Amino acid sequence: MVIEFISVGTEILLGNITNTNARYLAEECAVLGLTNYYQVTVGDNESRLSAAIRTALDRSDIVILSGGLGPTEDDITRETVAKVLGREMKEVPEIHQQIQDYFERMGSRQPSSNNWRQAMVIDGAQIVENHNGTAPGMIVPVDDTKHIILMPGPPEELKMMFEESIAPFLAGLNHQVICSKTVKICGMGESRVADVVSDLIAAQTNPTIATYAKGGEVHLRITASGSDAKAARKSIKPIVKELKSRFGDKVYTTRESETLEQHVVGLLKRKKMTVATAESCTGGMVASTLINVPGASDVFNEGYITYSNEAKRKILGVKKKTLKNEGAVSEACAEEMAKGAAKAADARAAISVTGIAGPDGGTEEKPVGLVYIGCCIDDKVWVESYHMNGDRQKIREISVKKALDMLRRHLNHVEQD
Amino acid sequence: MVIEFISVGTEILLGNITNTNARYLAEECAVLGLTNYYQVTVGDNESRLSAAIRTALDRSDIVILSGGLGPTEDDITRETVAKVLGREMKEVPEIHQQIQDYFERMGSRQPSSNNWRQAMVIDGAQIVENHNGTAPGMIVPVDDTKHIILMPGPPEELKMMFEESIAPFLAGLNHQVICSKTVKICGMGESRVADVVSDLIAAQTNPTIATYAKGGEVHLRITASGSDAKAARKSIKPIVKELKSRFGDKVYTTRESETLEQHVVGLLKRKKMTVATAESCTGGMVASTLINVPGASDVFNEGYITYSNEAKRKILGVKKKTLKNEGAVSEACAEEMAKGAAKAADARAAISVTGIAGPDGGTEEKPVGLVYIGCCIDDKVWVESYHMNGDRQKIREISVKKALDMLRRHLNHVEQD
């Protein structure tokens, strides 16, 4: 089945935003076994959008439109699809009520007249709930074989809706059953991972293996198709086993939805430990990444952002001598920070990060990108140093990943209580 | 002049990579005053690529193709363009030599037969040097008014080539000058902003105003065209003035590249103040957002992540009574957190965030999304409460934006030292 994506939005044509939706949809639809030949971006303009929809319906079975469902006057996707299909728009009282409720929850502000347009639905469309915003999505059957799907443009709304509603719908249309499993690897670059599995990739037919670099991690996705789920899943198993044996403890999970931070929080919970954080260049990112996991309160009580030397001394007890002789970006400082954080928070585990994120502050001896990460568990401390590439934000993001991964590796050696 | 982008690459259709080239080209071409109506992505397939090129030539003056110039067999952009235009390919000895030189510089590996295909050029094309790789670009005049431009797909090659050669070529074609200015607003939703300017938008011809929602902010971009830059800029001025008067202190900047956190760090610097943070549900995100601004060390020394009640008491001195009677998510707690953070860090300013980010922990009285933000400046404390929608991550992101905006507003009333 051929699927086409039309991204609607003048802000994409002006280059104000990167079209990350197209990539997300492409990746997800590939897993569902759908074929994508064309991705098109058009602005919020009726004649050009109509033409794009007509062309897409001619050559594809499913057309996903994203964007242009918002509350402003230039959001015309709903009305344009209705016109192309020669259908009426009708108001859905339930959505009207939802919009009312949404605005009441947000405070006293009244919805504007444009907000009510979001309650208008194309005749014959199945309404798809939006749990992250006010604009509902729609699945519009065009004829026996073709469908148009309308989704909101904001990526967090689109992703949630796709996962919850659109992916199951598409899987139902496509009778081939596709199963996939992801082996998530941390602490190894994409090209090295690719080298390790190059023989498997060269020989593959079904299942297939694909590598994806994702913010400091590499994911290996194994995809199998078959007439039923059981057969497809069975053919994946030996590949997962092989990958685990090749990558060892670099594999942190094979659970589809588990992130590194969720995995770490889970490990801490099982071992009944709490962790404290002491951050300099990451400035709270390690803590906030952990705290983004629901239920992190079981394993995290407090953390410290010690950006100045004075704060490192006062809060974490880093020695004046260490700061003077070795500097704040040093193995010794990372070690004392981790120990000090564990002590101050009365936690069995602690992680510390101190580094030079740039763009300034680098020297010949300690260049931008030099980061020390400390990990303290039950009074034992380890420190690792890294030389990272990229801008300030990227260096800080990779540091967070390395810190969580280091904690994970050391937690694996702690006996369960 | 209308420009169209065709991104060529099956890896984009499979969702293996995000198409950042389209955004880059769109942004650069908008600045050059070119109009972009369509962006298309197709795979490395001759018939579909031919069709896309023909359609683009029908409706656009300039067609930029990116990708498919590499050395592998599925790189077919050069040959396909030649076929569509009915032109021959011819080998250029200089490029042949450059490829030879490049491989010598890179080490001992010999070019493969496919590498030599990169020395083949479409008849009549102007060759564009690639200083970041082996595939040259081409500018192909189609007739008196139309051009096809071929560029390599790797973003670092494309960007360098665009800056060095393609942008000057396009600027020469287009005699119109475009200028734009952005008014950035915080603390007001997109639909309300649109309501406030609906009369201006309805009446606009040149300059034009467009609204963009960007992670909790709304940006109004005013774009003017004219025969010279001075005239275009002059016509933007009264609009900026009008918008500033309509939105008052909701406008935080009109500087193109200034973010809210940069603005706040700048304000603190000018007022020679430091700020401390006390975070519960945001868990370090406020601090890390501030610290992402280079030079934040002038205004930020330390911050506290006080996730547990015990941490709020111990580090910030929040009263036992407050936590017992009002709870950790309360106006009183936010107030004491902000005051306590300022005191503990010996800072003139402090911000505190305490809320229920979900998905669990909400009650009828204190639902998920309830967030209190405290701001303390020179011992005076303000607290604002919000009811936010979205998932855990979104609630925390909006909280950060609200916290920084609140600090900004109160800093505006502080006398400069």
PDB file of N, CA, C and O in Angstrom, chain A residues 171-219:
ATOM      1  N   ALA A 171      -2.377  -0.260  10.453  1.00  0.00           N
ATOM      2  CA  ALA A 171      -2.017  -1.676  10.564  1.00  0.00           C
ATOM      3  C   ALA A 171      -3.212  -2.545  10.176  1.00  0.00           C
ATOM      4  O   ALA A 171      -3.054  -3.605   9.560  1.00  0.00           O
ATOM      5  N   GLY A 172      -4.422  -2.079  10.514  1.00  0.00           N
ATOM      6  CA  GLY A 172      -5.635  -2.820  10.159  1.00  0.00           C
ATOM      7  C   GLY A 172      -5.889  -2.856   8.657  1.00  0.00           C
ATOM      8  O   GLY A 172      -6.391  -3.843   8.116  1.00  0.00           O
ATOM      9  N   LEU A 173      -5.517  -1.752   7.970  1.00  0.00           N
ATOM     10  CA  LEU A 173      -5.716  -1.679   6.517  1.00  0.00           C
ATOM     11  C   LEU A 173      -4.790  -2.629   5.773  1.00  0.00           C
ATOM     12  O   LEU A 173      -5.125  -3.183   4.734  1.00  0.00           O
ATOM     13  N   ASN A 174      -3.619  -2.768   6.323  1.00  0.00           N
ATOM     14  CA  ASN A 174      -2.553  -3.500   5.653  1.00  0.00           C
ATOM     15  C   ASN A 174      -2.547  -4.922   6.216  1.00  0.00           C
ATOM     16  O   ASN A 174      -2.242  -5.104   7.368  1.00  0.00           O
ATOM     17  N   HIS A 175      -2.907  -5.892   5.415  1.00  0.00           N
ATOM     18  CA  HIS A 175      -3.111  -7.227   5.985  1.00  0.00           C
ATOM     19  C   HIS A 175      -1.834  -7.974   6.302  1.00  0.00           C
ATOM     20  O   HIS A 175      -1.847  -8.945   7.032  1.00  0.00           O
ATOM     21  N   GLN A 176      -0.789  -7.517   5.740  1.00  0.00           N
ATOM     22  CA  GLN A 176       0.503  -8.087   6.103  1.00  0.00           C
ATOM     23  C   GLN A 176       0.784  -7.738   7.558  1.00  0.00           C
ATOM     24  O   GLN A 176       0.522  -6.617   7.983  1.00  0.00           O
ATOM     25  N   VAL A 177       1.281  -8.671   8.306  1.00  0.00           N
ATOM     26  CA  VAL A 177       1.614  -8.362   9.687  1.00  0.00           C
ATOM     27  C   VAL A 177       3.104  -8.087   9.799  1.00  0.00           C
ATOM     28  O   VAL A 177       3.925  -8.838   9.294  1.00  0.00           O
ATOM     29  N   ILE A 178       3.379  -6.959  10.409  1.00  0.00           N
ATOM     30  CA  ILE A 178       4.768  -6.555  10.569  1.00  0.00           C
ATOM     31  C   ILE A 178       5.073  -6.549  12.060  1.00  0.00           C
ATOM     32  O   ILE A 178       4.300  -6.013  12.843  1.00  0.00           O
ATOM     33  N   CYS A 179       6.160  -7.165  12.440  1.00  0.00           N
ATOM     34  CA  CYS A 179       6.580  -7.066  13.831  1.00  0.00           C
ATOM     35  C   CYS A 179       7.984  -6.513  13.850  1.00  0.00           C
ATOM     36  O   CYS A 179       8.775  -6.763  12.944  1.00  0.00           O
ATOM     37  N   SER A 180       8.262  -5.755  14.890  1.00  0.00           N
ATOM     38  CA  SER A 180       9.629  -5.264  14.984  1.00  0.00           C
ATOM     39  C   SER A 180      10.054  -5.233  16.437  1.00  0.00           C
ATOM     40  O   SER A 180       9.231  -5.266  17.347  1.00  0.00           O
ATOM     41  N   LYS A 181      11.322  -5.210  16.595  1.00  0.00           N
ATOM     42  CA  LYS A 181      11.894  -5.206  17.934  1.00  0.00           C
ATOM     43  C   LYS A 181      13.124  -4.313  17.849  1.00  0.00           C
ATOM     44  O   LYS A 181      13.842  -4.324  16.850  1.00  0.00           O
ATOM     45  N   THR A 182      13.359  -3.542  18.890  1.00  0.00           N
ATOM     46  CA  THR A 182      14.500  -2.633  18.863  1.00  0.00           C
ATOM     47  C   THR A 182      15.499  -3.006  19.947  1.00  0.00           C
ATOM     48  O   THR A 182      15.121  -3.230  21.088  1.00  0.00           O
ATOM     49  N   VAL A 183      16.742  -3.097  19.551  1.00  0.00           N
ATOM     50  CA  VAL A 183      17.827  -3.344  20.497  1.00  0.00           C
ATOM     51  C   VAL A 183      18.539  -2.006  20.680  1.00  0.00           C
ATOM     52  O   VAL A 183      19.058  -1.439  19.716  1.00  0.00           O
ATOM     53  N   LYS A 184      18.502  -1.471  21.905  1.00  0.00           N
ATOM     54  CA  LYS A 184      19.022  -0.121  22.125  1.00  0.00           C
ATOM     55  C   LYS A 184      20.416  -0.170  22.748  1.00  0.00           C
ATOM     56  O   LYS A 184      20.636  -0.824  23.758  1.00  0.00           O
ATOM     57  N   ILE A 185      21.314   0.553  22.096  1.00  0.00           N
ATOM     58  CA  ILE A 185      22.725   0.508  22.464  1.00  0.00           C
ATOM     59  C   ILE A 185      23.205   1.883  22.893  1.00  0.00           C
ATOM     60  O   ILE A 185      22.876   2.886  22.257  1.00  0.00           O
ATOM     61  N   CYS A 186      23.956   1.943  23.951  1.00  0.00           N
ATOM     62  CA  CYS A 186      24.529   3.206  24.408  1.00  0.00           C
ATOM     63  C   CYS A 186      26.038   3.038  24.558  1.00  0.00           C
ATOM     64  O   CYS A 186      26.507   1.973  24.941  1.00  0.00           O
ATOM     65  N   GLY A 187      26.796   4.070  24.214  1.00  0.00           N
ATOM     66  CA  GLY A 187      28.232   4.022  24.426  1.00  0.00           C
ATOM     67  C   GLY A 187      29.020   3.535  23.219  1.00  0.00           C
ATOM     68  O   GLY A 187      30.171   3.113  23.341  1.00  0.00           O
ATOM     69  N   MET A 188      28.438   3.596  22.035  1.00  0.00           N
ATOM     70  CA  MET A 188      29.118   3.158  20.813  1.00  0.00           C
ATOM     71  C   MET A 188      28.541   3.973  19.653  1.00  0.00           C
ATOM     72  O   MET A 188      27.323   4.136  19.557  1.00  0.00           O
ATOM     73  N   GLY A 189      29.412   4.477  18.772  1.00  0.00           N
ATOM     74  CA  GLY A 189      28.936   5.297  17.667  1.00  0.00           C
ATOM     75  C   GLY A 189      28.243   4.481  16.577  1.00  0.00           C
ATOM     76  O   GLY A 189      28.419   3.263  16.495  1.00  0.00           O
ATOM     77  N   GLU A 190      27.460   5.179  15.728  1.00  0.00           N
ATOM     78  CA  GLU A 190      26.669   4.480  14.718  1.00  0.00           C
ATOM     79  C   GLU A 190      27.532   3.713  13.726  1.00  0.00           C
ATOM     80  O   GLU A 190      27.206   2.583  13.347  1.00  0.00           O
ATOM     81  N   SER A 191      28.660   4.314  13.294  1.00  0.00           N
ATOM     82  CA  SER A 191      29.434   3.608  12.269  1.00  0.00           C
ATOM     83  C   SER A 191      30.101   2.358  12.850  1.00  0.00           C
ATOM     84  O   SER A 191      30.230   1.347  12.167  1.00  0.00           O
ATOM     85  N   ARG A 192      30.483   2.419  14.127  1.00  0.00           N
ATOM     86  CA  ARG A 192      31.062   1.224  14.732  1.00  0.00           C
ATOM     87  C   ARG A 192      30.005   0.143  14.912  1.00  0.00           C
ATOM     88  O   ARG A 192      30.265  -1.042  14.679  1.00  0.00           O
ATOM     89  N   VAL A 193      28.821   0.560  15.316  1.00  0.00           N
ATOM     90  CA  VAL A 193      27.723  -0.410  15.435  1.00  0.00           C
ATOM     91  C   VAL A 193      27.466  -1.052  14.072  1.00  0.00           C
ATOM     92  O   VAL A 193      27.326  -2.276  13.952  1.00  0.00           O
ATOM     93  N   ALA A 194      27.438  -0.216  13.024  1.00  0.00           N
ATOM     94  CA  ALA A 194      27.177  -0.730  11.681  1.00  0.00           C
ATOM     95  C   ALA A 194      28.248  -1.732  11.246  1.00  0.00           C
ATOM     96  O   ALA A 194      27.951  -2.742  10.601  1.00  0.00           O
ATOM     97  N   ASP A 195      29.499  -1.440  11.618  1.00  0.00           N
ATOM     98  CA  ASP A 195      30.584  -2.374  11.295  1.00  0.00           C
ATOM     99  C   ASP A 195      30.355  -3.739  11.937  1.00  0.00           C
ATOM    100  O   ASP A 195      30.548  -4.781  11.304  1.00  0.00           O
ATOM    101  N   VAL A 196      29.946  -3.716  13.197  1.00  0.00           N
ATOM    102  CA  VAL A 196      29.762  -4.970  13.941  1.00  0.00           C
ATOM    103  C   VAL A 196      28.664  -5.840  13.325  1.00  0.00           C
ATOM    104  O   VAL A 196      28.720  -7.068  13.399  1.00  0.00           O
ATOM    105  N   VAL A 197      27.666  -5.198  12.702  1.00  0.00           N
ATOM    106  CA  VAL A 197      26.556  -5.989  12.145  1.00  0.00           C
ATOM    107  C   VAL A 197      26.558  -6.023  10.626  1.00  0.00           C
ATOM    108  O   VAL A 197      25.595  -6.473  10.006  1.00  0.00           O
ATOM    109  N   SER A 198      27.663  -5.563   9.995  1.00  0.00           N
ATOM    110  CA  SER A 198      27.649  -5.437   8.535  1.00  0.00           C
ATOM    111  C   SER A 198      27.391  -6.778   7.843  1.00  0.00           C
ATOM    112  O   SER A 198      26.699  -6.828   6.824  1.00  0.00           O
ATOM    113  N   ASP A 199      27.910  -7.878   8.409  1.00  0.00           N
ATOM    114  CA  ASP A 199      27.683  -9.187   7.779  1.00  0.00           C
ATOM    115  C   ASP A 199      26.202  -9.575   7.846  1.00  0.00           C
ATOM    116  O   ASP A 199      25.643 -10.114   6.890  1.00  0.00           O
ATOM    117  N   LEU A 200      25.562  -9.258   8.975  1.00  0.00           N
ATOM    118  CA  LEU A 200      24.129  -9.573   9.114  1.00  0.00           C
ATOM    119  C   LEU A 200      23.292  -8.753   8.140  1.00  0.00           C
ATOM    120  O   LEU A 200      22.364  -9.257   7.516  1.00  0.00           O
ATOM    121  N   ILE A 201      23.659  -7.461   8.013  1.00  0.00           N
ATOM    122  CA  ILE A 201      22.897  -6.584   7.123  1.00  0.00           C
ATOM    123  C   ILE A 201      23.075  -7.006   5.665  1.00  0.00           C
ATOM    124  O   ILE A 201      22.119  -7.017   4.883  1.00  0.00           O
ATOM    125  N   ALA A 202      24.308  -7.400   5.309  1.00  0.00           N
ATOM    126  CA  ALA A 202      24.571  -7.806   3.923  1.00  0.00           C
ATOM    127  C   ALA A 202      23.767  -9.051   3.546  1.00  0.00           C
ATOM    128  O   ALA A 202      23.318  -9.189   2.411  1.00  0.00           O
ATOM    129  N   ALA A 203      23.543  -9.938   4.514  1.00  0.00           N
ATOM    130  CA  ALA A 203      22.889 -11.213   4.212  1.00  0.00           C
ATOM    131  C   ALA A 203      21.371 -11.174   4.405  1.00  0.00           C
ATOM    132  O   ALA A 203      20.685 -12.158   4.157  1.00  0.00           O
ATOM    133  N   GLN A 204      20.837 -10.034   4.831  1.00  0.00           N
ATOM    134  CA  GLN A 204      19.441 -10.044   5.298  1.00  0.00           C
ATOM    135  C   GLN A 204      18.395 -10.034   4.182  1.00  0.00           C
ATOM    136  O   GLN A 204      18.606  -9.464   3.122  1.00  0.00           O
ATOM    137  N   THR A 205      17.285 -10.698   4.401  1.00  0.00           N
ATOM    138  CA  THR A 205      16.104 -10.576   3.537  1.00  0.00           C
ATOM    139  C   THR A 205      14.893 -10.320   4.437  1.00  0.00           C
ATOM    140  O   THR A 205      14.360  -9.233   4.463  1.00  0.00           O
ATOM    141  N   ASN A 206      14.537 -11.292   5.243  1.00  0.00           N
ATOM    142  CA  ASN A 206      13.447 -11.129   6.199  1.00  0.00           C
ATOM    143  C   ASN A 206      13.769 -12.007   7.392  1.00  0.00           C
ATOM    144  O   ASN A 206      13.879 -13.223   7.221  1.00  0.00           O
ATOM    145  N   PRO A 207      13.946 -11.469   8.573  1.00  0.00           N
ATOM    146  CA  PRO A 207      13.844 -10.059   8.996  1.00  0.00           C
ATOM    147  C   PRO A 207      14.992  -9.183   8.461  1.00  0.00           C
ATOM    148  O   PRO A 207      16.008  -9.683   8.007  1.00  0.00           O
ATOM    149  N   THR A 208      14.775  -7.859   8.564  1.00  0.00           N
ATOM    150  CA  THR A 208      15.825  -6.914   8.214  1.00  0.00           C
ATOM    151  C   THR A 208      16.268  -6.151   9.461  1.00  0.00           C
ATOM    152  O   THR A 208      15.511  -6.016  10.417  1.00  0.00           O
ATOM    153  N   ILE A 209      17.504  -5.674   9.412  1.00  0.00           N
ATOM    154  CA  ILE A 209      18.042  -4.883  10.522  1.00  0.00           C
ATOM    155  C   ILE A 209      18.371  -3.491   9.999  1.00  0.00           C
ATOM    156  O   ILE A 209      18.965  -3.358   8.934  1.00  0.00           O
ATOM    157  N   ALA A 210      17.973  -2.471  10.724  1.00  0.00           N
ATOM    158  CA  ALA A 210      18.344  -1.105  10.346  1.00  0.00           C
ATOM    159  C   ALA A 210      18.906  -0.395  11.564  1.00  0.00           C
ATOM    160  O   ALA A 210      18.465  -0.642  12.682  1.00  0.00           O
ATOM    161  N   THR A 211      19.894   0.470  11.330  1.00  0.00           N
ATOM    162  CA  THR A 211      20.480   1.212  12.452  1.00  0.00           C
ATOM    163  C   THR A 211      19.960   2.648  12.453  1.00  0.00           C
ATOM    164  O   THR A 211      19.808   3.259  11.400  1.00  0.00           O
ATOM    165  N   TYR A 212      19.668   3.166  13.626  1.00  0.00           N
ATOM    166  CA  TYR A 212      19.221   4.548  13.775  1.00  0.00           C
ATOM    167  C   TYR A 212      20.025   5.210  14.877  1.00  0.00           C
ATOM    168  O   TYR A 212      20.061   4.701  15.998  1.00  0.00           O
ATOM    169  N   ALA A 213      20.652   6.327  14.560  1.00  0.00           N
ATOM    170  CA  ALA A 213      21.343   7.090  15.606  1.00  0.00           C
ATOM    171  C   ALA A 213      20.319   8.011  16.241  1.00  0.00           C
ATOM    172  O   ALA A 213      19.610   8.741  15.550  1.00  0.00           O
ATOM    173  N   LYS A 214      20.212   7.937  17.570  1.00  0.00           N
ATOM    174  CA  LYS A 214      19.203   8.757  18.255  1.00  0.00           C
ATOM    175  C   LYS A 214      19.823   9.422  19.465  1.00  0.00           C
ATOM    176  O   LYS A 214      20.009   8.778  20.497  1.00  0.00           O
ATOM    177  N   GLY A 215      20.174  10.691  19.343  1.00  0.00           N
ATOM    178  CA  GLY A 215      20.677  11.482  20.469  1.00  0.00           C
ATOM    179  C   GLY A 215      21.653  10.738  21.364  1.00  0.00           C
ATOM    180  O   GLY A 215      21.379  10.561  22.544  1.00  0.00           O
ATOM    181  N   GLY A 216      22.773  10.315  20.814  1.00  0.00           N
ATOM    182  CA  GLY A 216      23.783   9.669  21.640  1.00  0.00           C
ATOM    183  C   GLY A 216      23.590   8.175  21.820  1.00  0.00           C
ATOM    184  O   GLY A 216      24.396   7.516  22.458  1.00  0.00           O
ATOM    185  N   GLU A 217      22.519   7.629  21.279  1.00  0.00           N
ATOM    186  CA  GLU A 217      22.318   6.178  21.329  1.00  0.00           C
ATOM    187  C   GLU A 217      22.269   5.652  19.901  1.00  0.00           C
ATOM    188  O   GLU A 217      22.100   6.407  18.962  1.00  0.00           O
ATOM    189  N   VAL A 218      22.411   4.347  19.753  1.00  0.00           N
ATOM    190  CA  VAL A 218      22.166   3.733  18.454  1.00  0.00           C
ATOM    191  C   VAL A 218      21.113   2.647  18.666  1.00  0.00           C
ATOM    192  O   VAL A 218      21.234   1.824  19.573  1.00  0.00           O
ATOM    193  N   HIS A 219      20.071   2.707  17.865  1.00  0.00           N
ATOM    194  CA  HIS A 219      19.021   1.699  17.947  1.00  0.00           C
ATOM    195  C   HIS A 219      19.111   0.784  16.735  1.00  0.00           C
ATOM    196  O   HIS A 219      19.238   1.256  15.616  1.00  0.00           O
TER     197      HIS A 219
END
